[in-house]
Coordinates of C-alpha atoms in Angstrom, one line a residue:
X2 CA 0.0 0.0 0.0
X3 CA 3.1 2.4 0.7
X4 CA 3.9 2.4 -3.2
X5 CA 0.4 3.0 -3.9
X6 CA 0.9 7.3 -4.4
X7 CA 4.1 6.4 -6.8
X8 CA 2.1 3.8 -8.9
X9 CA -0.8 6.4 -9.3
X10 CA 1.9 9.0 -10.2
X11 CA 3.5 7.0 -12.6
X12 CA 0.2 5.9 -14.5
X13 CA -1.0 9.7 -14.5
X14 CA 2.3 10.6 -16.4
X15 CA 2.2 7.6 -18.5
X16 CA -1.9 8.6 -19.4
X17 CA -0.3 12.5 -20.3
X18 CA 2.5 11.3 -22.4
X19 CA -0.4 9.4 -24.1
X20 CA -2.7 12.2 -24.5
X21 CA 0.2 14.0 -25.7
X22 CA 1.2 11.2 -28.4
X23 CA -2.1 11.0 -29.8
X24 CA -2.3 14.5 -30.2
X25 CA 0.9 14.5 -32.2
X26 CA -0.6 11.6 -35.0
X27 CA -4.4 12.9 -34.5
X28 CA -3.8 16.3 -35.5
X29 CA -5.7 16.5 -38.9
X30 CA -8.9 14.7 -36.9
X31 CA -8.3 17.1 -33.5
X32 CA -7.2 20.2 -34.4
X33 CA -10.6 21.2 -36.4
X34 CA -12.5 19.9 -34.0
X35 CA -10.9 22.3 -30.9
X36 CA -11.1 25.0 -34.0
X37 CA -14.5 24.4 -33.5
X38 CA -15.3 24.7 -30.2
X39 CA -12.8 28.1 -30.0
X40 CA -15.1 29.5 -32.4
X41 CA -18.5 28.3 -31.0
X42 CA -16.6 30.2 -27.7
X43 CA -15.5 33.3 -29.0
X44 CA -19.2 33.7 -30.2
X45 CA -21.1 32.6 -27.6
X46 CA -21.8 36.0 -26.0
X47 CA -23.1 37.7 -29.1
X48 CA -25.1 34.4 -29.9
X49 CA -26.6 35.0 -25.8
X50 CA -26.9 38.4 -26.3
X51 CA -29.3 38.3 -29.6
X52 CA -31.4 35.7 -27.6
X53 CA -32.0 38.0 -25.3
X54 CA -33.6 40.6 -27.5
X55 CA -35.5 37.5 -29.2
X56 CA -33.3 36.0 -31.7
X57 CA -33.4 32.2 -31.8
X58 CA -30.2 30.6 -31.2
X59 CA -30.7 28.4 -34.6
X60 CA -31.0 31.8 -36.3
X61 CA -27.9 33.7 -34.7
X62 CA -25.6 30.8 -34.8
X63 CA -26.7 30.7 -38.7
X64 CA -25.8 34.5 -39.7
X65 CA -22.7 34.9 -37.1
X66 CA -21.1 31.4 -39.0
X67 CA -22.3 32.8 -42.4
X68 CA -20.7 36.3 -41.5
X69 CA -17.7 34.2 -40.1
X70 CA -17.6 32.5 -43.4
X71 CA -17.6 35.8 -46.0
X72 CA -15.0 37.3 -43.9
X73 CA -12.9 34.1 -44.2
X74 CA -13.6 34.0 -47.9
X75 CA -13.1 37.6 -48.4
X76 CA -9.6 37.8 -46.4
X77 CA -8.8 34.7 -49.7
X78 CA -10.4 36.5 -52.4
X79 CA -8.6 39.5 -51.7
X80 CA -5.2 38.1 -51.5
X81 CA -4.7 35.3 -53.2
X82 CA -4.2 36.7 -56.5
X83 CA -1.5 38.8 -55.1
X84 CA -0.2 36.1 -53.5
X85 CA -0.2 33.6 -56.0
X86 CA 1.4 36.7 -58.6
X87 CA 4.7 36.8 -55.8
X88 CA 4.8 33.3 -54.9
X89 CA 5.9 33.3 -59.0
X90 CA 8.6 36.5 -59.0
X91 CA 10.1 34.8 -55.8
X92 CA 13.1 33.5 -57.5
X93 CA 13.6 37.3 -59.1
X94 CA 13.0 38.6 -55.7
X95 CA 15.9 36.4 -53.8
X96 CA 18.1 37.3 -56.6
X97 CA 17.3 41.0 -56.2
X98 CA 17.6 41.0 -52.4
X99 CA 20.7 39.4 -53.2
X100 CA 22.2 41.9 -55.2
X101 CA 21.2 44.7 -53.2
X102 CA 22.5 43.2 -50.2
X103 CA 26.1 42.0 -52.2
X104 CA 28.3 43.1 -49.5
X105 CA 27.2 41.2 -46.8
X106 CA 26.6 38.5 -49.5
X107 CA 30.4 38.3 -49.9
X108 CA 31.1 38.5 -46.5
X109 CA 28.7 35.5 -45.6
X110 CA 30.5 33.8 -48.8
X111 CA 33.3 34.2 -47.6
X112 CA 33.0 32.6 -44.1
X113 CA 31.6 29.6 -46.1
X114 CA 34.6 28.9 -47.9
X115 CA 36.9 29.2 -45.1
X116 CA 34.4 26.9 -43.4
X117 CA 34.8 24.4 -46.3
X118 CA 38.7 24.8 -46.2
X119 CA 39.1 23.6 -42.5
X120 CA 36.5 21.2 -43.3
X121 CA 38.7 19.7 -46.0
X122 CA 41.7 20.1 -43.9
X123 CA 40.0 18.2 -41.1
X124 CA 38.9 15.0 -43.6
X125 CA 42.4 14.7 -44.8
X126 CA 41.4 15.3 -48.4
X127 CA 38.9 12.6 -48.5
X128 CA 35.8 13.9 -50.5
X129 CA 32.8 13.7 -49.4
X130 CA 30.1 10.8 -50.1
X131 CA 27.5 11.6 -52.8
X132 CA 24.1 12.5 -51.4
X133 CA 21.1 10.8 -52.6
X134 CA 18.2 13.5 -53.1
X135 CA 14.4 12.0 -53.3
X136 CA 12.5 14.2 -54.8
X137 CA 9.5 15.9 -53.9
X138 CA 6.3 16.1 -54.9
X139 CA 5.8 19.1 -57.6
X140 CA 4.4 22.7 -56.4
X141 CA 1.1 22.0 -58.1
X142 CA 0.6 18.5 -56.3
X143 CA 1.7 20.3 -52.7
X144 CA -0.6 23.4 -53.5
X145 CA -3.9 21.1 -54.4
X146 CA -2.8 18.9 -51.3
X147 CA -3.0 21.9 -49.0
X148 CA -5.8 23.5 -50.0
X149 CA -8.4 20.8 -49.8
X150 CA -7.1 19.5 -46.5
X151 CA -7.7 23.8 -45.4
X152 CA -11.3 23.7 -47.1
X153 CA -12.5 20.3 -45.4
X154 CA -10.6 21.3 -42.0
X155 CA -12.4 24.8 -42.4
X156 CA -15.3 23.1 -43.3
X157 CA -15.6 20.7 -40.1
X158 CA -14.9 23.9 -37.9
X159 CA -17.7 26.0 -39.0
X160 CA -20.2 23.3 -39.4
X161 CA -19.2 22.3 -35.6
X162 CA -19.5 25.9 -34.5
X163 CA -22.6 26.3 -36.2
X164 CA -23.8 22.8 -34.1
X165 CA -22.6 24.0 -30.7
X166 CA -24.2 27.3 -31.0
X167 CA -27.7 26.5 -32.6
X168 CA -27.5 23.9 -29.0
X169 CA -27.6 27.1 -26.6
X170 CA -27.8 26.0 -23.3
X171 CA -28.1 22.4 -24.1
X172 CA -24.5 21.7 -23.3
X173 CA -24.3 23.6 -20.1
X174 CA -27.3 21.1 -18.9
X175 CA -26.1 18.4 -20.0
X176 CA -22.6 19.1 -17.8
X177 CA -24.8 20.0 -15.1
X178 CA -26.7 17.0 -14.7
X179 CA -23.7 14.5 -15.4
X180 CA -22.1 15.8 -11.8
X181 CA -23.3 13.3 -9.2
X182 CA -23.5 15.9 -6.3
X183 CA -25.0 19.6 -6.0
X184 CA -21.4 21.0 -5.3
X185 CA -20.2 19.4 -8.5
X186 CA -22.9 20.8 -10.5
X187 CA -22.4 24.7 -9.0
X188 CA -18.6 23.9 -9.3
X189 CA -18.5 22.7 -12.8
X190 CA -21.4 25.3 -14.0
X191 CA -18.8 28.1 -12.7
X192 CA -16.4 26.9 -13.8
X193 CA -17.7 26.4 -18.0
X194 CA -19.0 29.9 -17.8
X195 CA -15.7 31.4 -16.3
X196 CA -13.9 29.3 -19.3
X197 CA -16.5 30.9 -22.0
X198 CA -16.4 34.9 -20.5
X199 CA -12.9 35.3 -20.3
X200 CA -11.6 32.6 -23.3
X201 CA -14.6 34.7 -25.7
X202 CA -13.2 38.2 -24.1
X203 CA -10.0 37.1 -24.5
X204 CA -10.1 36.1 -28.7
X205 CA -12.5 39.5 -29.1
X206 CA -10.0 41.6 -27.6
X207 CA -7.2 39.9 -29.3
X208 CA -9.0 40.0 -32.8
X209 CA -9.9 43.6 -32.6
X210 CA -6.6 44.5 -31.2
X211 CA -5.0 42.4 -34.4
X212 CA -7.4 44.0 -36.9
X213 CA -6.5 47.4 -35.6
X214 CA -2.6 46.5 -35.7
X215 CA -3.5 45.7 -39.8
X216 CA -5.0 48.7 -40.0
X217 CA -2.4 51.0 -39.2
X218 CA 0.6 48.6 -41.0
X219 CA -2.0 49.0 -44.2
X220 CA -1.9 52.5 -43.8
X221 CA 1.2 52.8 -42.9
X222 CA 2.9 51.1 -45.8
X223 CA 0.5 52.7 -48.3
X224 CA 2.2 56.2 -47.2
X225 CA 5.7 54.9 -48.0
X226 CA 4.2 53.6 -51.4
X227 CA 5.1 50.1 -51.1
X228 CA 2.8 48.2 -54.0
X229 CA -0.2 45.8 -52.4
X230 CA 0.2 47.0 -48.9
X231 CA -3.0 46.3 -47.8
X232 CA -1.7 42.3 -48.1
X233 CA 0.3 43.1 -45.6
X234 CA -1.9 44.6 -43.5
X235 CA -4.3 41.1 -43.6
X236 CA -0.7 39.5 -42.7
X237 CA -0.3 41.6 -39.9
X238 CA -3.8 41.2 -38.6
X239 CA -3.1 36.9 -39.1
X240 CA 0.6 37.2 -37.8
X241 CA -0.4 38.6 -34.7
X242 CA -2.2 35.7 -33.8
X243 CA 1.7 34.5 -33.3
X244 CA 2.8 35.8 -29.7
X245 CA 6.5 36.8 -30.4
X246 CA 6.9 34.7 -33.8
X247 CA 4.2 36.5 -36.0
X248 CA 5.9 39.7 -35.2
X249 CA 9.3 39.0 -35.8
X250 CA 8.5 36.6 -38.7
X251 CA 6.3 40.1 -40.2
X252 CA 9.0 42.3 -40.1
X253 CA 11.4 40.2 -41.7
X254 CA 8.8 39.5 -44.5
X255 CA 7.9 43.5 -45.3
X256 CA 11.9 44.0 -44.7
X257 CA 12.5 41.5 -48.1
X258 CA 9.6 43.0 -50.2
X259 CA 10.3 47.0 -49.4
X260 CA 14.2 45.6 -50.2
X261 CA 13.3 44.4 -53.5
X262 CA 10.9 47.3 -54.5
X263 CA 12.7 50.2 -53.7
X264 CA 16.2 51.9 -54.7
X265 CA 17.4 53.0 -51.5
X266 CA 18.4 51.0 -49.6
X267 CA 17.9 53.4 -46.2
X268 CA 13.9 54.3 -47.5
X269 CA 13.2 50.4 -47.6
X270 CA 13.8 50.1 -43.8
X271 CA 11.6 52.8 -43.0
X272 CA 9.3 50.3 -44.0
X273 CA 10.4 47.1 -41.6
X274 CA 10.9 49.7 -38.8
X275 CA 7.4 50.9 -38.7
X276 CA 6.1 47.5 -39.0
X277 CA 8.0 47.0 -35.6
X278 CA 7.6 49.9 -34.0
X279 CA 3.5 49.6 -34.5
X280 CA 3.9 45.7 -33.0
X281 CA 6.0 46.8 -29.8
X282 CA 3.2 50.0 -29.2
X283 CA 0.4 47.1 -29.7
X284 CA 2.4 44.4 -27.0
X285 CA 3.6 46.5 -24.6
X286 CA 1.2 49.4 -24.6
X287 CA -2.3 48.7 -26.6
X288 CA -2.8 44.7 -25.4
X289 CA -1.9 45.2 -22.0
X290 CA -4.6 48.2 -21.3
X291 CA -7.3 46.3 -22.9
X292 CA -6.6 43.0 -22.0
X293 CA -6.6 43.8 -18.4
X294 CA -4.5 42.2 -15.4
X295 CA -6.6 39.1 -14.8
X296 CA -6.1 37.7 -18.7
X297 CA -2.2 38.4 -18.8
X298 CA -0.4 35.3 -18.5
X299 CA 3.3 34.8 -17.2
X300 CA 5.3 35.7 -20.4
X301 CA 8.1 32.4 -19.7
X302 CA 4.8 30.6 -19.8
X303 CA 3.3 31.8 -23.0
X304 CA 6.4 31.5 -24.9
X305 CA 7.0 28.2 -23.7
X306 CA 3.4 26.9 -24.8
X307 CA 3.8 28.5 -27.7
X308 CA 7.1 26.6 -28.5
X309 CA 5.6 23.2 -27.4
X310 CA 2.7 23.5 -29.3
X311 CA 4.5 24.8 -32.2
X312 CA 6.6 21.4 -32.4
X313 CA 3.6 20.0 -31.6
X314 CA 1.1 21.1 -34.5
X315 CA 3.4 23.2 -36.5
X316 CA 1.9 27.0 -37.0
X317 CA -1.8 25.7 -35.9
X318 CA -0.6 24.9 -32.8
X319 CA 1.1 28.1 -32.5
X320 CA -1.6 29.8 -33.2
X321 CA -4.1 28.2 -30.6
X322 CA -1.3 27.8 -27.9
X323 CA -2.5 30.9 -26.2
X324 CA -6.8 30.2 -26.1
X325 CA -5.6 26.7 -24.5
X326 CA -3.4 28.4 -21.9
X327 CA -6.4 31.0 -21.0
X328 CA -9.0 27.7 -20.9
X329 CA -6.3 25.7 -18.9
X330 CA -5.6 29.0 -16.4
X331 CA -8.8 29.4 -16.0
X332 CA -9.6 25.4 -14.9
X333 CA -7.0 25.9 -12.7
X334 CA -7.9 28.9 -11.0
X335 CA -11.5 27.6 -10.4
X336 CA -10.1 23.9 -8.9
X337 CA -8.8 24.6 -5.5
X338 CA -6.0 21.8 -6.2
X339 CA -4.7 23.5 -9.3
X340 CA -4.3 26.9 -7.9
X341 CA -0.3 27.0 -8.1
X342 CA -0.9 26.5 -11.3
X343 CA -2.9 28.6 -12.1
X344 CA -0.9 31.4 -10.4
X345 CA 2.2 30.5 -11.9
X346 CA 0.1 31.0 -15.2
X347 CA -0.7 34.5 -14.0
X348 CA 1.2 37.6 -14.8
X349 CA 0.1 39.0 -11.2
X350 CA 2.9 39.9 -9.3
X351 CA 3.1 38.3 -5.6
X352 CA 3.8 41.0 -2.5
X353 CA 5.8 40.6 -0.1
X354 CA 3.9 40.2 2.8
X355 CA 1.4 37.8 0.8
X356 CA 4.7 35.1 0.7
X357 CA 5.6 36.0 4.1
X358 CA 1.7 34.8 5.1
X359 CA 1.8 31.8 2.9
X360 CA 5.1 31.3 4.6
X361 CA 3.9 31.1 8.3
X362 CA 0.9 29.2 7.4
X363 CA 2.9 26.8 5.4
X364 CA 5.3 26.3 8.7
X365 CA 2.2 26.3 10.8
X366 CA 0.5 23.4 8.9
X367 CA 3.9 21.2 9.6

């Protein structure tokens, strides 16, 4: 019986490294699926709200999917002929950038070569085996590939949104009356609610904040003249989605184009600079204020989520890394068990005199 609370522990681990595994090979299957129910989330309140004033939730769910859908399908119309025209001058543009950028082109050469010259040195003269190369499927195949696995992925998520919310309060009973005692029920009730306000307020605020960020980088760029900037300005909005990556990977992207598309050299940074000058106004100034105290999270935490789930799932993963963090935060905060969790998940700062409490009660206890 001793070894009973290190056989419990060491099934519990073994069940998460599970979960974890079948995440990792179920991706296609449960990524759409949580896709789903983020949406269903994130419109929940305007779904409750339009009850209220007499809407039926068949109808809402209905015309905020269908508006969900345009905007989706606009966002493609509008860029992908644009994007489909660079993806062909890509070639031009490297050997553009290249040019323009010669002298630290020669200098990065030149490292390489020395590189290769030790590396002889160090083989004796031996040359090196032939690779084998296998080669990959054509750009047409890749490009067909991804963009019916997008529709039916995109497909399954709206359909499921478009379930969950025409359901209203169906799943919120259904919870309630699964929980074998009264406590469980209030506790569990809370708890779905608290996951739904501040998960919906969260991904609102996030997707105004992003579509005002693409605003002003649209704007932005159109002053400087760069051709197409309102492309970027959709990138910007989708980037943003990206805590620290999208950002970074943003300005290096506008950096390459404004390279290739202007003369000088100095004017084409003006262009990158902005771009990260409005992102550090939106993180550290504009997302803070409206996001409020109790939805920041623990930066070390975000990033590492965000790396994890990026290995995990790739960019998908990155991209929902955060609304899994606010929904597991908020279990945790609502589970009396979880709570150093859930604080270490906060941003909140801890006083002084609040550790020197938890301090004496945690010496008192033993």
């Amino acid at each position: 019986m001793e070894h009973l609370p290190s056989i419990r522990r060491s099934l519990q681990m073994l069940v998460l490294i599970s979960l974890f595994v079948t995440a990792y090979f179920a991706k296609d299957l449960i990524l759409p699926i949580l896709l789903g129910f983020l949406l269903a989330l994130t419109l929940s309140p305007v779904s409750r709200g339009l009850y209220r004033i007499g809407v039926p939730h068949v109808v809402s769910a209905f015309v905020l999917v269908l508006a969900t859908a345009l905007v989706i399908m606009s966002i493609v119309v509008l860029s992908a002929g644009t994007v489909a025209l660079w993806s062909d001058e890509i070639p031009q543009m490297g050997t553009e950038i290249k040019q323009k950028l010669s002298g630290v082109s020669e200098a990065v050469e030149n490292m390489r070569s020395a590189s290769e010259e030790v590396e002889k040195i160090g083989n004796g003269g031996v040359e090196d085996p032939k690779e084998v190369v296998v080669r990959q499927p054509g750009l047409l195949d890749t490009a067909m590939d991804t963009v019916s696995t997008t529709g039916a992925s995109l497909a399954v998520i709206l359909i499921l949104a478009l379930f969950l919310l025409s359901s209203g309060e169906m799943f919120y009973l259904k919870l309630v009356q699964s929980m074998p005692t009264m406590t469980g029920k209030k506790r569990a009730l809370q708890t779905v609610y608290d996951v739904e306000k501040r998960v919906s307020r969260y991904l609102l605020t996030i997707a105004s904040i992003n579509a005002g960020l693409g605003i002003c980088v649209g704007l932005y760029l159109t002053a400087l003249g760069l051709p197409s900037a309102y492309i970027w300005g959709i990138a910007a909005f989708m980037l943003n989605f990206l805590p620290y990556i999208g950002g970074f990977g943003g300005v290096l992207l506008v950096a390459g184009f404004s390279i290739v598309t202007f003369d000088s050299l100095g004017y084409a940074l003006l262009a990158p600079l902005g771009y990260l000058m409005l992102t550090m106004i939106e993180g550290q100034i504009v997302t803070p204020w409206l996001v409020g105290r109790r939805l920041e999270m623990n930066t070390v935490a975000v990033f590492l989520t965000v790396v994890f789930w990026g290995w995990l799932w790739g960019i998908a993963g990155a991209l929902v890394a955060v609304p899994f963090l606010v929904v597991f935060k908020v279990i945790c905060e609502n589970f009396e068990p979880l709570h150093t969790i859930g604080h270490f998940l906060s941003a909140e700062q801890v006083k002084p005199e609040d550790s020197r409490e938890q301090q004496r009660a945690g010496l008192a206890s033993e």
